[in-house]
PDB file of C-alpha atoms and ligand atoms in Angstrom:
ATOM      1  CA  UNK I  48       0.000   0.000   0.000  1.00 98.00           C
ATOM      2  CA  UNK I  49       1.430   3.535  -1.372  1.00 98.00           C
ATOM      3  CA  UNK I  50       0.795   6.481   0.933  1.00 98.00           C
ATOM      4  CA  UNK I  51       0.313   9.432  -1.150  1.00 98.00           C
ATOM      5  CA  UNK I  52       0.881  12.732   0.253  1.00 97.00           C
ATOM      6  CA  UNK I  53       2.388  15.460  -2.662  1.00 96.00           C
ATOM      7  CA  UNK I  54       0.434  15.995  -5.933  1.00 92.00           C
ATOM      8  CA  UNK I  55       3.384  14.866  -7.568  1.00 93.00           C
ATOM      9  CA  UNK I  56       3.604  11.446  -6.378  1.00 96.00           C
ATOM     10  CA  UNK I  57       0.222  10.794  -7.262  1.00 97.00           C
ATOM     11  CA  UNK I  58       0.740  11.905 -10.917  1.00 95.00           C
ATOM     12  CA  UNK I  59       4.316   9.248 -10.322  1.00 96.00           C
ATOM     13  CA  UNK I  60       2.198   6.388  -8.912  1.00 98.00           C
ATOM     14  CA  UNK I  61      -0.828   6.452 -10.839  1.00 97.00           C
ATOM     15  CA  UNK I  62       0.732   7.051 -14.298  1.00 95.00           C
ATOM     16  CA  UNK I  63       0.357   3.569 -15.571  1.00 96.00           C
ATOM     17  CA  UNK I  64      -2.912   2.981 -14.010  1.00 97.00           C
ATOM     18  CA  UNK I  65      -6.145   2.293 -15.765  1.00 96.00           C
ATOM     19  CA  UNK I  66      -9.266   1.580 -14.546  1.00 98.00           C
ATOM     20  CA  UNK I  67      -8.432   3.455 -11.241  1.00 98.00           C
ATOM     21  CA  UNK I  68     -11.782   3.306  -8.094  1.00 99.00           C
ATOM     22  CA  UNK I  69     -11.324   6.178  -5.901  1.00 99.00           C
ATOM     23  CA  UNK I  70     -13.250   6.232  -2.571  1.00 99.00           C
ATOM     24  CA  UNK I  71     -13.232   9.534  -0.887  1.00 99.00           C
ATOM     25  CA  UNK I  72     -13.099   9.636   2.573  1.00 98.00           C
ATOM     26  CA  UNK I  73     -12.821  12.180   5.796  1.00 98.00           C
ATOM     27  CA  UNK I  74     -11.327   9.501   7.895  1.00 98.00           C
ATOM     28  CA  UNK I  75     -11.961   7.542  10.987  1.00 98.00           C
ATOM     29  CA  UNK I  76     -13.426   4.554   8.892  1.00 98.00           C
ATOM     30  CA  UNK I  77     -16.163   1.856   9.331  1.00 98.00           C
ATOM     31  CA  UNK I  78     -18.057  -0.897   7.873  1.00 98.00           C
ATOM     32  CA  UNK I  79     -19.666   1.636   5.603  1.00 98.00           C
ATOM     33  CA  UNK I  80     -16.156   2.777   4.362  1.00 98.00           C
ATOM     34  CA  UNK I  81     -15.116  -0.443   4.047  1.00 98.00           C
ATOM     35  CA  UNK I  82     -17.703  -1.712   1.830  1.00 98.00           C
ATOM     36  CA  UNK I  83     -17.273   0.823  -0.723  1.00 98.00           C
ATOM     37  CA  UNK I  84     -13.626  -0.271  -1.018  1.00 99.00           C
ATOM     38  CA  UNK I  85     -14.456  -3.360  -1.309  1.00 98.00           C
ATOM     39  CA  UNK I  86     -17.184  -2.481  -4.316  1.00 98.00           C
ATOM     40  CA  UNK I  87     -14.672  -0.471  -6.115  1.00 99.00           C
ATOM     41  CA  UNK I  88     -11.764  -3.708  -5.262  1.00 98.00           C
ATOM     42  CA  UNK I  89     -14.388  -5.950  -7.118  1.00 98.00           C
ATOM     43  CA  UNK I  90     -14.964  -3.502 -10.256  1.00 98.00           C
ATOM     44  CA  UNK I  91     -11.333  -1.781 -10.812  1.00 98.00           C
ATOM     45  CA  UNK I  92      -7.958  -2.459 -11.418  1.00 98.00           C
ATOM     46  CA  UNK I  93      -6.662  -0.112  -8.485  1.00 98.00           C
ATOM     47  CA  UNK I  94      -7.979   1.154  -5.502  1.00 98.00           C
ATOM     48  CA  UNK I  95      -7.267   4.634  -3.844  1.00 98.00           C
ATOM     49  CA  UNK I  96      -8.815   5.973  -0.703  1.00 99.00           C
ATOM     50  CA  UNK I  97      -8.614   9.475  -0.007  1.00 98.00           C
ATOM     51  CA  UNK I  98      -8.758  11.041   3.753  1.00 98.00           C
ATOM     52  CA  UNK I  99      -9.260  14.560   3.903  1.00 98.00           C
ATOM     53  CA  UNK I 100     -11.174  16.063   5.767  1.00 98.00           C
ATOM     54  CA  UNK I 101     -12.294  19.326   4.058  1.00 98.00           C
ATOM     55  CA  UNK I 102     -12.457  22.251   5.735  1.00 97.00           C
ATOM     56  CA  UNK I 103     -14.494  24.158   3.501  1.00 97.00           C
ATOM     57  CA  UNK I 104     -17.501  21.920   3.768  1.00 97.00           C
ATOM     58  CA  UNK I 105     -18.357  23.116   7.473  1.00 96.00           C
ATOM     59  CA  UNK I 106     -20.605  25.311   7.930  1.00 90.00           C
ATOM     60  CA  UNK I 107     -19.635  25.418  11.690  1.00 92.00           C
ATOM     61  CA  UNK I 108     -15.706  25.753  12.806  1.00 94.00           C
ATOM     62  CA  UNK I 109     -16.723  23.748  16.438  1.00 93.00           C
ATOM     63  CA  UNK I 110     -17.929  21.097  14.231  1.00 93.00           C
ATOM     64  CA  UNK I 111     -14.531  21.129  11.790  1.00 96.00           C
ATOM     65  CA  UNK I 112     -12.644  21.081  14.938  1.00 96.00           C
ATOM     66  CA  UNK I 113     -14.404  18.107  16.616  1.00 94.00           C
ATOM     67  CA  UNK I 114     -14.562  15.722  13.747  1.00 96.00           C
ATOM     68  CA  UNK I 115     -13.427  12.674  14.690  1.00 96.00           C
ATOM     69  CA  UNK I 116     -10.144  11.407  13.952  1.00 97.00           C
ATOM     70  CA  UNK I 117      -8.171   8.041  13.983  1.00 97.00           C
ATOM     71  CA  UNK I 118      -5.303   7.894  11.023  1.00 98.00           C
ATOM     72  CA  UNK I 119      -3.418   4.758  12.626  1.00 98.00           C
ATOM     73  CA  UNK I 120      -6.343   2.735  13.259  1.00 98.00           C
ATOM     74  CA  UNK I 121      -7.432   3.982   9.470  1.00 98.00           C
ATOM     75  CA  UNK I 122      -4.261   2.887   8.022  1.00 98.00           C
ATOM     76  CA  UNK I 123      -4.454  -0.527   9.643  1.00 98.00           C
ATOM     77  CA  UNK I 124      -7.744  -1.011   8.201  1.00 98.00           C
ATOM     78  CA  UNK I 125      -6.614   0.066   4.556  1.00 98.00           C
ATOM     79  CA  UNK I 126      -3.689  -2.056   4.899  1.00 98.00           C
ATOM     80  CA  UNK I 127      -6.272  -5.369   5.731  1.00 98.00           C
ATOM     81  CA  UNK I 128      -8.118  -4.392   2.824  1.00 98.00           C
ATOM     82  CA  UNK I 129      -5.320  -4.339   0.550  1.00 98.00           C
ATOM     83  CA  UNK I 130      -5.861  -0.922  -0.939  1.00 98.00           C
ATOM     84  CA  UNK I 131      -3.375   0.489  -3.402  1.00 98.00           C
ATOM     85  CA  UNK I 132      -3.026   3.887  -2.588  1.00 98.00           C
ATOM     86  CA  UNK I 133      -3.636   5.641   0.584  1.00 98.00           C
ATOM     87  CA  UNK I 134      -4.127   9.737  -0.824  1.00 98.00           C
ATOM     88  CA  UNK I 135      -3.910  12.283   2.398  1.00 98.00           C
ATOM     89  CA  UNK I 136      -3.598  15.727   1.233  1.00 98.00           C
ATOM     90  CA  UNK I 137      -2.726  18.617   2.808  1.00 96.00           C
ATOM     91  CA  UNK I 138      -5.237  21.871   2.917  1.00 97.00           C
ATOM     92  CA  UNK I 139      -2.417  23.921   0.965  1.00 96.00           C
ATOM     93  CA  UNK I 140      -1.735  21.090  -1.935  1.00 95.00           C
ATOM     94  CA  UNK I 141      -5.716  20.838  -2.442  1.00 97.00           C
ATOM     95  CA  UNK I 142      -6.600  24.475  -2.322  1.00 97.00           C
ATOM     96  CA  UNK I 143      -3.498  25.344  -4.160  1.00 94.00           C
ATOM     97  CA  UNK I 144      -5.069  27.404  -7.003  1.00 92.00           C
ATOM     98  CA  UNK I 145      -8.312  29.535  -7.288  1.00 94.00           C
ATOM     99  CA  UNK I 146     -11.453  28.403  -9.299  1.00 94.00           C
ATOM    100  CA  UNK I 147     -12.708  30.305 -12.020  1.00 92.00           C
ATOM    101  CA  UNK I 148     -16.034  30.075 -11.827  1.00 93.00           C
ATOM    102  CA  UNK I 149     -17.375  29.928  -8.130  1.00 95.00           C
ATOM    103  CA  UNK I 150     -19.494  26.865  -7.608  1.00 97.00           C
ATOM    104  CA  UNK I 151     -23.264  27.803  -6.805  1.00 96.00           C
ATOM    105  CA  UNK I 152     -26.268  25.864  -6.167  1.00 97.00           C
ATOM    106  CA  UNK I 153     -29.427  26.311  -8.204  1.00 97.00           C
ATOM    107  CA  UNK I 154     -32.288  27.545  -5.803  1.00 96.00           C
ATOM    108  CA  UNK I 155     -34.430  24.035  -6.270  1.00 96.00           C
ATOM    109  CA  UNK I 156     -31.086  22.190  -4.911  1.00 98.00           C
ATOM    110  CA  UNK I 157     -30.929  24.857  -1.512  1.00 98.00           C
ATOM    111  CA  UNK I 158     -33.246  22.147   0.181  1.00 98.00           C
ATOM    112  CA  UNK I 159     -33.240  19.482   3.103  1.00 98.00           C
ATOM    113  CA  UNK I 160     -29.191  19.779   3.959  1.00 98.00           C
ATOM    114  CA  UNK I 161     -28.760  22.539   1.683  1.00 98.00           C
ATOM    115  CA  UNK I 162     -31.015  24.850   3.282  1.00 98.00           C
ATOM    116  CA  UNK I 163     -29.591  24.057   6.735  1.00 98.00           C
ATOM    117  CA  UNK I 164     -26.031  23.921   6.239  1.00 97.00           C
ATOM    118  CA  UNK I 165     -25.308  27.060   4.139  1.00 96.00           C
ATOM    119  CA  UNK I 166     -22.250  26.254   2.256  1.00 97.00           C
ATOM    120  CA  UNK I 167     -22.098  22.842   2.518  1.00 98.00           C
ATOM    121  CA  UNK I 168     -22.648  21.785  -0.908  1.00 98.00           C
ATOM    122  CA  UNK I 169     -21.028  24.211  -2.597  1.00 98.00           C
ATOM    123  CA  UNK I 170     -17.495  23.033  -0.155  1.00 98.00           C
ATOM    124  CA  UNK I 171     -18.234  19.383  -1.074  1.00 98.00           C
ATOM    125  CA  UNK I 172     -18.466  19.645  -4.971  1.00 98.00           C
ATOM    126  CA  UNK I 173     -15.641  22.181  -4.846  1.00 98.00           C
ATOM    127  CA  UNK I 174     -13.013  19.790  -3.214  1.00 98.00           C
ATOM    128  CA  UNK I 175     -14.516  16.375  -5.134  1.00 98.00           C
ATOM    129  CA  UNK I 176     -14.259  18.530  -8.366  1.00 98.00           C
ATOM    130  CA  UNK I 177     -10.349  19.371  -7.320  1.00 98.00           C
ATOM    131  CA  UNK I 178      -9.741  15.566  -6.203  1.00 98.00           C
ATOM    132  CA  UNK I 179     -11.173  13.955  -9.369  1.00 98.00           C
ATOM    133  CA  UNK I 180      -9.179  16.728 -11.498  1.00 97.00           C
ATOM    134  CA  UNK I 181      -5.472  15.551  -9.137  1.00 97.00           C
ATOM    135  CA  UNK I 182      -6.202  11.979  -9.492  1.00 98.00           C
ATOM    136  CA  UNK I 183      -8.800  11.455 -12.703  1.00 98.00           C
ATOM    137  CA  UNK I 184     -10.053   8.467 -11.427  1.00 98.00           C
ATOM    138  CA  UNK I 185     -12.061   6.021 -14.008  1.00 98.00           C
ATOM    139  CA  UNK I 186     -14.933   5.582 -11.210  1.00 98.00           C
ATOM    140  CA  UNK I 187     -15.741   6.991  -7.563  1.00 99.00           C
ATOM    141  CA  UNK I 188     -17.375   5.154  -4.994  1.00 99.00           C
ATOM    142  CA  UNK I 189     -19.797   7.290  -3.095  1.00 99.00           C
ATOM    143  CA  UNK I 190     -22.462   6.013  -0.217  1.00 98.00           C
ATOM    144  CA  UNK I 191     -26.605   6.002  -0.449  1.00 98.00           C
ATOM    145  CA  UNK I 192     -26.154   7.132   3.124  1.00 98.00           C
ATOM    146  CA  UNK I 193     -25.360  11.028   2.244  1.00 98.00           C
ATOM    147  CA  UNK I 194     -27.835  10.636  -0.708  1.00 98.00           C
ATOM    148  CA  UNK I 195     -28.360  14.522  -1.696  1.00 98.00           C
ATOM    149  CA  UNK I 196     -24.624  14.527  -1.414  1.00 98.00           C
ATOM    150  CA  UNK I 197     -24.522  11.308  -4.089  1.00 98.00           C
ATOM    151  CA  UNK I 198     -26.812  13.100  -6.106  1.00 98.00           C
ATOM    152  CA  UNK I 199     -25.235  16.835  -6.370  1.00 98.00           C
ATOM    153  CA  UNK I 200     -21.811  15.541  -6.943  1.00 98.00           C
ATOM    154  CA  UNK I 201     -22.784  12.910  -9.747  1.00 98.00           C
ATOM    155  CA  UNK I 202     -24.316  15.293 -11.650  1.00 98.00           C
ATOM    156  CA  UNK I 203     -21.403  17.688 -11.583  1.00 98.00           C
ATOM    157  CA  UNK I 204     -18.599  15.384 -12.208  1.00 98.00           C
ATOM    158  CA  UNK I 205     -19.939  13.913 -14.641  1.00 98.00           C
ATOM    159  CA  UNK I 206     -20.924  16.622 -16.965  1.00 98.00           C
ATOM    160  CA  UNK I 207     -17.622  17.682 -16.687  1.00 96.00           C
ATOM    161  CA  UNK I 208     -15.361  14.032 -16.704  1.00 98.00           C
ATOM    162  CA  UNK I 209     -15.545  10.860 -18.089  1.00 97.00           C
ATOM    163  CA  UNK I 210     -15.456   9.277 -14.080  1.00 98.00           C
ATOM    164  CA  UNK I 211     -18.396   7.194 -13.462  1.00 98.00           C
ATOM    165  CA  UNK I 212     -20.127   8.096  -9.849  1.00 98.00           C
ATOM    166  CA  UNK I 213     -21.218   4.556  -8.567  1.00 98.00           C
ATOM    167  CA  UNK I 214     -23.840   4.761  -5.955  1.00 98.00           C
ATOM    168  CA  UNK I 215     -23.417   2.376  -3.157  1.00 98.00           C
ATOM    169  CA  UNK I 216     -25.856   1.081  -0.249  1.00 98.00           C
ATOM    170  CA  UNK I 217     -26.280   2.352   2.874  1.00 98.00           C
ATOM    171  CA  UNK I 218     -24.419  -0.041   5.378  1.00 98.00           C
ATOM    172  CA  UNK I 219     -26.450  -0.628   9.253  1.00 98.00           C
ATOM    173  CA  UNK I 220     -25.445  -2.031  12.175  1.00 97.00           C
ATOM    174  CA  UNK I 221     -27.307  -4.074  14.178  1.00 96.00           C
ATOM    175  CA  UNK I 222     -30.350  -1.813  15.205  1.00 94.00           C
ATOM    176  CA  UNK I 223     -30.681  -0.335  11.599  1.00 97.00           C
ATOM    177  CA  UNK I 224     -28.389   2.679  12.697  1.00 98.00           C
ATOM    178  CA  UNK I 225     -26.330   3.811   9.749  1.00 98.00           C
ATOM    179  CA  UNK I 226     -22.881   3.742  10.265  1.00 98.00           C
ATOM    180  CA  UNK I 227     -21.147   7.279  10.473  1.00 98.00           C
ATOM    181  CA  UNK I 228     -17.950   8.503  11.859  1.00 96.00           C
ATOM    182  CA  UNK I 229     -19.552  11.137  13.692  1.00 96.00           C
ATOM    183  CA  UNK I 230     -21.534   7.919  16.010  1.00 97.00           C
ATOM    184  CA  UNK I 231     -17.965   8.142  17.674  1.00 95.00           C
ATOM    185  CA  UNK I 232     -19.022  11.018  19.341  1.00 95.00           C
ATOM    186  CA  UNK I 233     -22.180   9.566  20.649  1.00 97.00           C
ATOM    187  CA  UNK I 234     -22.230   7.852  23.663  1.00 97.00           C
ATOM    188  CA  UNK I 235     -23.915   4.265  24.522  1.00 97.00           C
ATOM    189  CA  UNK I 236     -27.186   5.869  25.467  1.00 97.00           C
ATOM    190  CA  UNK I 237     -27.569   8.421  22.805  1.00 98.00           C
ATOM    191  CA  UNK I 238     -26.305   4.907  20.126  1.00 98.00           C
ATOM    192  CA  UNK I 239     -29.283   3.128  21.451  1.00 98.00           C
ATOM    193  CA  UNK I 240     -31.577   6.234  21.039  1.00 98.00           C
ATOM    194  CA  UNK I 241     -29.998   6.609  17.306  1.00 98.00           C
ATOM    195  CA  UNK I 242     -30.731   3.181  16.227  1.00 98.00           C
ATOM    196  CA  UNK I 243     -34.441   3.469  17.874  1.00 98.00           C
ATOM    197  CA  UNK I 244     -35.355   6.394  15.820  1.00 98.00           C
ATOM    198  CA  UNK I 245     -33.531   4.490  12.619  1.00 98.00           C
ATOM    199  CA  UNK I 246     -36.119   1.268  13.620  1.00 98.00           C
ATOM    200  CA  UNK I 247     -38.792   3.983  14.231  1.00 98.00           C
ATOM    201  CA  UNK I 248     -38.617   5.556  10.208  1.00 98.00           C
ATOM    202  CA  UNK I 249     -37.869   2.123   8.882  1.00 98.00           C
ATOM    203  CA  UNK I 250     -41.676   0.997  10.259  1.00 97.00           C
ATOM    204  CA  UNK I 251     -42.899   4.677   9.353  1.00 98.00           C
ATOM    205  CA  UNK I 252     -41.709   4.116   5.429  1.00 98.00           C
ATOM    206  CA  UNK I 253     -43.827   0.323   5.550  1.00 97.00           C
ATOM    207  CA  UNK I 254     -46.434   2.122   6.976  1.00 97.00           C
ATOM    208  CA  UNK I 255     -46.416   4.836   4.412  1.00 97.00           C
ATOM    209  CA  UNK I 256     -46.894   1.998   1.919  1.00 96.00           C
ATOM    210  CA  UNK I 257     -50.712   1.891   2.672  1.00 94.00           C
ATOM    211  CA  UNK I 258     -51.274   5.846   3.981  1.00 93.00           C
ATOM    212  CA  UNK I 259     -51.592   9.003   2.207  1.00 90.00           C
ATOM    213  CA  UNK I 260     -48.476  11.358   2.897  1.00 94.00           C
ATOM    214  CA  UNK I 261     -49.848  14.498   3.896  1.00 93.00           C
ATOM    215  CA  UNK I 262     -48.036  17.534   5.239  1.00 93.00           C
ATOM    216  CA  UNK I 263     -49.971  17.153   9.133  1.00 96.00           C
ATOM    217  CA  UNK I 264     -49.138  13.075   9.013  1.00 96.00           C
ATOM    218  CA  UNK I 265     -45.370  14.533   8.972  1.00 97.00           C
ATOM    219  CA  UNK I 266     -45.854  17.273  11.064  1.00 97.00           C
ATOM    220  CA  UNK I 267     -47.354  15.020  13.876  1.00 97.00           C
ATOM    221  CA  UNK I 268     -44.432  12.382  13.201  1.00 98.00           C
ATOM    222  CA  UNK I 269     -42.095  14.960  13.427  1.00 98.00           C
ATOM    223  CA  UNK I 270     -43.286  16.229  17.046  1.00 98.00           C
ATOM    224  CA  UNK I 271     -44.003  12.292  17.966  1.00 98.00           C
ATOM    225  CA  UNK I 272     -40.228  11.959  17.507  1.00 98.00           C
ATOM    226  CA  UNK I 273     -38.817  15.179  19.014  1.00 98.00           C
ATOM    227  CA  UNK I 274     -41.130  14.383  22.676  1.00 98.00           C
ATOM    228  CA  UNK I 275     -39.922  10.630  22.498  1.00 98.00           C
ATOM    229  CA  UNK I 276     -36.529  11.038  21.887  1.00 98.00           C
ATOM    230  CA  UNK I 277     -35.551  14.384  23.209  1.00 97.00           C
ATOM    231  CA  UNK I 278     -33.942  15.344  19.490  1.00 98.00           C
ATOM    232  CA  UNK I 279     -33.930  18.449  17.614  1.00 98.00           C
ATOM    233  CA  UNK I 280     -34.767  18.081  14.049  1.00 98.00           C
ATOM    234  CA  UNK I 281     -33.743  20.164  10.994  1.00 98.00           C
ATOM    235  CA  UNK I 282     -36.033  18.494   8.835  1.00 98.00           C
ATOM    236  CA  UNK I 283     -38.170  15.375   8.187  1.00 98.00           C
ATOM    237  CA  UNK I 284     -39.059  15.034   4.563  1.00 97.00           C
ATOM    238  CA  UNK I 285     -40.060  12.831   1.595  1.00 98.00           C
ATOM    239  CA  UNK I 286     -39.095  13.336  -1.562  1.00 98.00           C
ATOM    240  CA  UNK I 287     -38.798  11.763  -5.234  1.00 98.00           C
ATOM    241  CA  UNK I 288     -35.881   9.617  -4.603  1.00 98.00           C
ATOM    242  CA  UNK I 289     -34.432  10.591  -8.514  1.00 97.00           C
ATOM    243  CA  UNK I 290     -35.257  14.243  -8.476  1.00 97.00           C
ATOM    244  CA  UNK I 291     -35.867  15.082  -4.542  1.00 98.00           C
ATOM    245  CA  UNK I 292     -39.459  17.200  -5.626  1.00 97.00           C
ATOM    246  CA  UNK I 293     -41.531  16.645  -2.438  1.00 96.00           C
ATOM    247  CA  UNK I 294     -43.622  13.531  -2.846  1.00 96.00           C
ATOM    248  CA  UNK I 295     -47.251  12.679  -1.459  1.00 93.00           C
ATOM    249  CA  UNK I 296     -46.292   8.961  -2.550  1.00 94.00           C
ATOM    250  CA  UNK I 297     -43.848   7.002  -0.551  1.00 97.00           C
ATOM    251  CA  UNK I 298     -43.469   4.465  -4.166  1.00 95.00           C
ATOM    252  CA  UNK I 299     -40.420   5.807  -5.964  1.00 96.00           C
ATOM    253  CA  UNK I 300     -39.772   8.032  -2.615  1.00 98.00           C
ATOM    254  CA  UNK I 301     -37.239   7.960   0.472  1.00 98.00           C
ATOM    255  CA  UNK I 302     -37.934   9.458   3.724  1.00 98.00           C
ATOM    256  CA  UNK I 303     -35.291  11.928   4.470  1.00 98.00           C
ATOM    257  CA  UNK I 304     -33.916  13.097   8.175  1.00 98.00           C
ATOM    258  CA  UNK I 305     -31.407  15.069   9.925  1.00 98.00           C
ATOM    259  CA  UNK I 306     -31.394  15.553  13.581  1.00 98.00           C
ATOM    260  CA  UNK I 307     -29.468  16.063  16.958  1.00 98.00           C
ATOM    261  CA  UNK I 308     -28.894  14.190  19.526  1.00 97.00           C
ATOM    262  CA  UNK I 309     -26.753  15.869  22.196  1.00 93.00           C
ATOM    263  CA  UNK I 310     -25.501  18.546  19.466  1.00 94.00           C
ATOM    264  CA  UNK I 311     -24.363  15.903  17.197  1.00 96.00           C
ATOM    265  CA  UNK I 312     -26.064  15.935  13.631  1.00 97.00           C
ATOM    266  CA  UNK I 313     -26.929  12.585  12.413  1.00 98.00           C
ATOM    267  CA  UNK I 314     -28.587  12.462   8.686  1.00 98.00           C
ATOM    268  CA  UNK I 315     -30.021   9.397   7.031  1.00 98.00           C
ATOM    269  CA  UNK I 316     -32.699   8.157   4.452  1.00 98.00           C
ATOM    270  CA  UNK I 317     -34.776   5.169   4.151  1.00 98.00           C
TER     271      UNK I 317
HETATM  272  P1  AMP H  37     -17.361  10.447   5.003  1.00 58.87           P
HETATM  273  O1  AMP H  37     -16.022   9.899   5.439  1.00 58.87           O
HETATM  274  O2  AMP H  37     -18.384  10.461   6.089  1.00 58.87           O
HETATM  275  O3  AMP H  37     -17.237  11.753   4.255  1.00 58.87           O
HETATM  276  O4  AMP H  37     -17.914   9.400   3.948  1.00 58.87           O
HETATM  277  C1  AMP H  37     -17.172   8.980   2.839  1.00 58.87           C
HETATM  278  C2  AMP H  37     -18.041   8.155   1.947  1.00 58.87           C
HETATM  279  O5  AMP H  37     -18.533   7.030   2.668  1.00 58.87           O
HETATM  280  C3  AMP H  37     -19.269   8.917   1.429  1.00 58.87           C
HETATM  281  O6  AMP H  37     -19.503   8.577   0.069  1.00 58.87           O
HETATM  282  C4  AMP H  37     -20.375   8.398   2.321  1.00 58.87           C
HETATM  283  O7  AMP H  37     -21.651   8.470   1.731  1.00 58.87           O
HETATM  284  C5  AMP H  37     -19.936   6.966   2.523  1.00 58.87           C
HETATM  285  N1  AMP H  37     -20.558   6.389   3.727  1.00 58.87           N
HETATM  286  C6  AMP H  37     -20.580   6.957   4.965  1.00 58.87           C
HETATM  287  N2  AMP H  37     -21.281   6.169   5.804  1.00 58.87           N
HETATM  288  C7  AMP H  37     -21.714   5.111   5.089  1.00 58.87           C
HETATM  289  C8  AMP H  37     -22.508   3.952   5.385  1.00 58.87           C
HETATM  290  N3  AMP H  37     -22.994   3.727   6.594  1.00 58.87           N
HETATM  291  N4  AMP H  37     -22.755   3.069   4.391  1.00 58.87           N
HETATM  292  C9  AMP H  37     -22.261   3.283   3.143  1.00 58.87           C
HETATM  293  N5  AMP H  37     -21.520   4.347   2.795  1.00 58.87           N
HETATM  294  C10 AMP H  37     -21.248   5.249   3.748  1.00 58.87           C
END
């Protein structure tokens, strides 16, 4: 396994590479992680996981500062899996020159994370349009579990490359909880409580099956959920799963979420 630091030695290592997978990553990896490696293992030549974790894509420096971190045990992991290339950039290398043409989200994008974390977006497809451009990888392996995320950036890069996005599922643990570096910073209690309210949308979206969606059924689910659980939420939604327009149909739909528990922001879809 090649660690990758300089610009330069990835445009030295990957030179005779084709059919390159590139999973970007913000570090402190799980299950999740590890299954898109192994999807893009099973369909590539060459493997290369990036960790990075992008400043420009908080909205909140507290949050930036706190995200959780765990390089060794990351590179152990990488090493089991037999990755190729391990890429961790520096801030200066990947924010070494200025874009021409700032990146800006259309006003029928600046919904469910959008509208809450101003910025966000725009940070994201900024630094994956800078990574594809350093390492021009044949396809990138991106999870179901940040799904507006997968959608935004799929459409950008590939307008603009020939890199295929390749959408992969969201991976649970036991309780239907998605896994997500930032469930580090939860503790045992506030896991259990996570992976209630995942059990808790996975019955609502079966239930939805045979009910009309209608916006005082989510209202009422949304205030069911914030008494039970003590949680702020930032939105409970559901929307066209292909072009995320509201929907009054659950068929063709996902159910959308972002919350707190203890000031930690949890997001899934189901
Ligand atoms: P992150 O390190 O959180 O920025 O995530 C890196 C990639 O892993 C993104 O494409 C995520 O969507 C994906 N990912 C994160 N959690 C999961 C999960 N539980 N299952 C599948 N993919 C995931």
């Amino acid at each position: 396994m090649k660690i990758l630091i300089k610009n330069k030695d990835i445009n030295e290592a990957l030179k005779n590479v084709s059919n390159l997978g590139f999973v970007p990553t913000m570090g402190c990896l799980h299950k999740g992680h590890e299954y898109l490696i192994k999807q893009s293992k099973k369909k590539c030549n060459r493997t290369l996981v990036s960790i990075f974790i992008n400043p420009t894509q908080f909205n909140n420096k507290k949050d930036y500062l706190s995200y959780p971190k765990n390089l060794k045990k990351d590179l152990n992991i990488l090493k089991k899996l037999k990755v190729n290339f391990v890429y961790i950039p520096n801030k200066k290398d990947i924010y070494s020159f200025k874009r021409k043409k700032a990146i800006v989200l259309k006003k029928e994008n600046k919904i469910l994370c959008a509208k809450f974390r101003k910025g966000h977006f725009e940070g994201v497809i900024d630094v994956m349009d800078r990574l594809t451009n350093i390492i021009k990888p044949n396809k990138i392996f991106m999870g179901e579990k940040d799904y507006q995320q997968l959608l935004l950036v799929k459409k950008f890069i590939e307008k603009k490359n020939k890199t295929k996005i390749i959408s992969c599922k969201t991976v649970r643990n036991k309780n239907r909880l998605a896994l997500s570096s930032r469930n580090q910073l939860l503790n045992k209690r506030d896991l259990i409580k996570a992976g209630k309210i995942a059990k808790e949308l996975f019955y609502f979206k079966i239930f939805l099956k045979n009910s009309k969606i209608t916006k005082n059924l989510l209202h009422k689910k949304i205030e069911l959920l914030k008494k039970k659980f003590d949680i702020k939420i930032d939105y409970l939604d559901i929307r066209n799963k292909n072009s995320l327009k509201p929907s009054l149909n659950i068929k063709n739909s996902k159910i959308f979420i972002a919350y707190y528990i203890n000031n930690v922001r949890l997001i899934d879809n189901f």
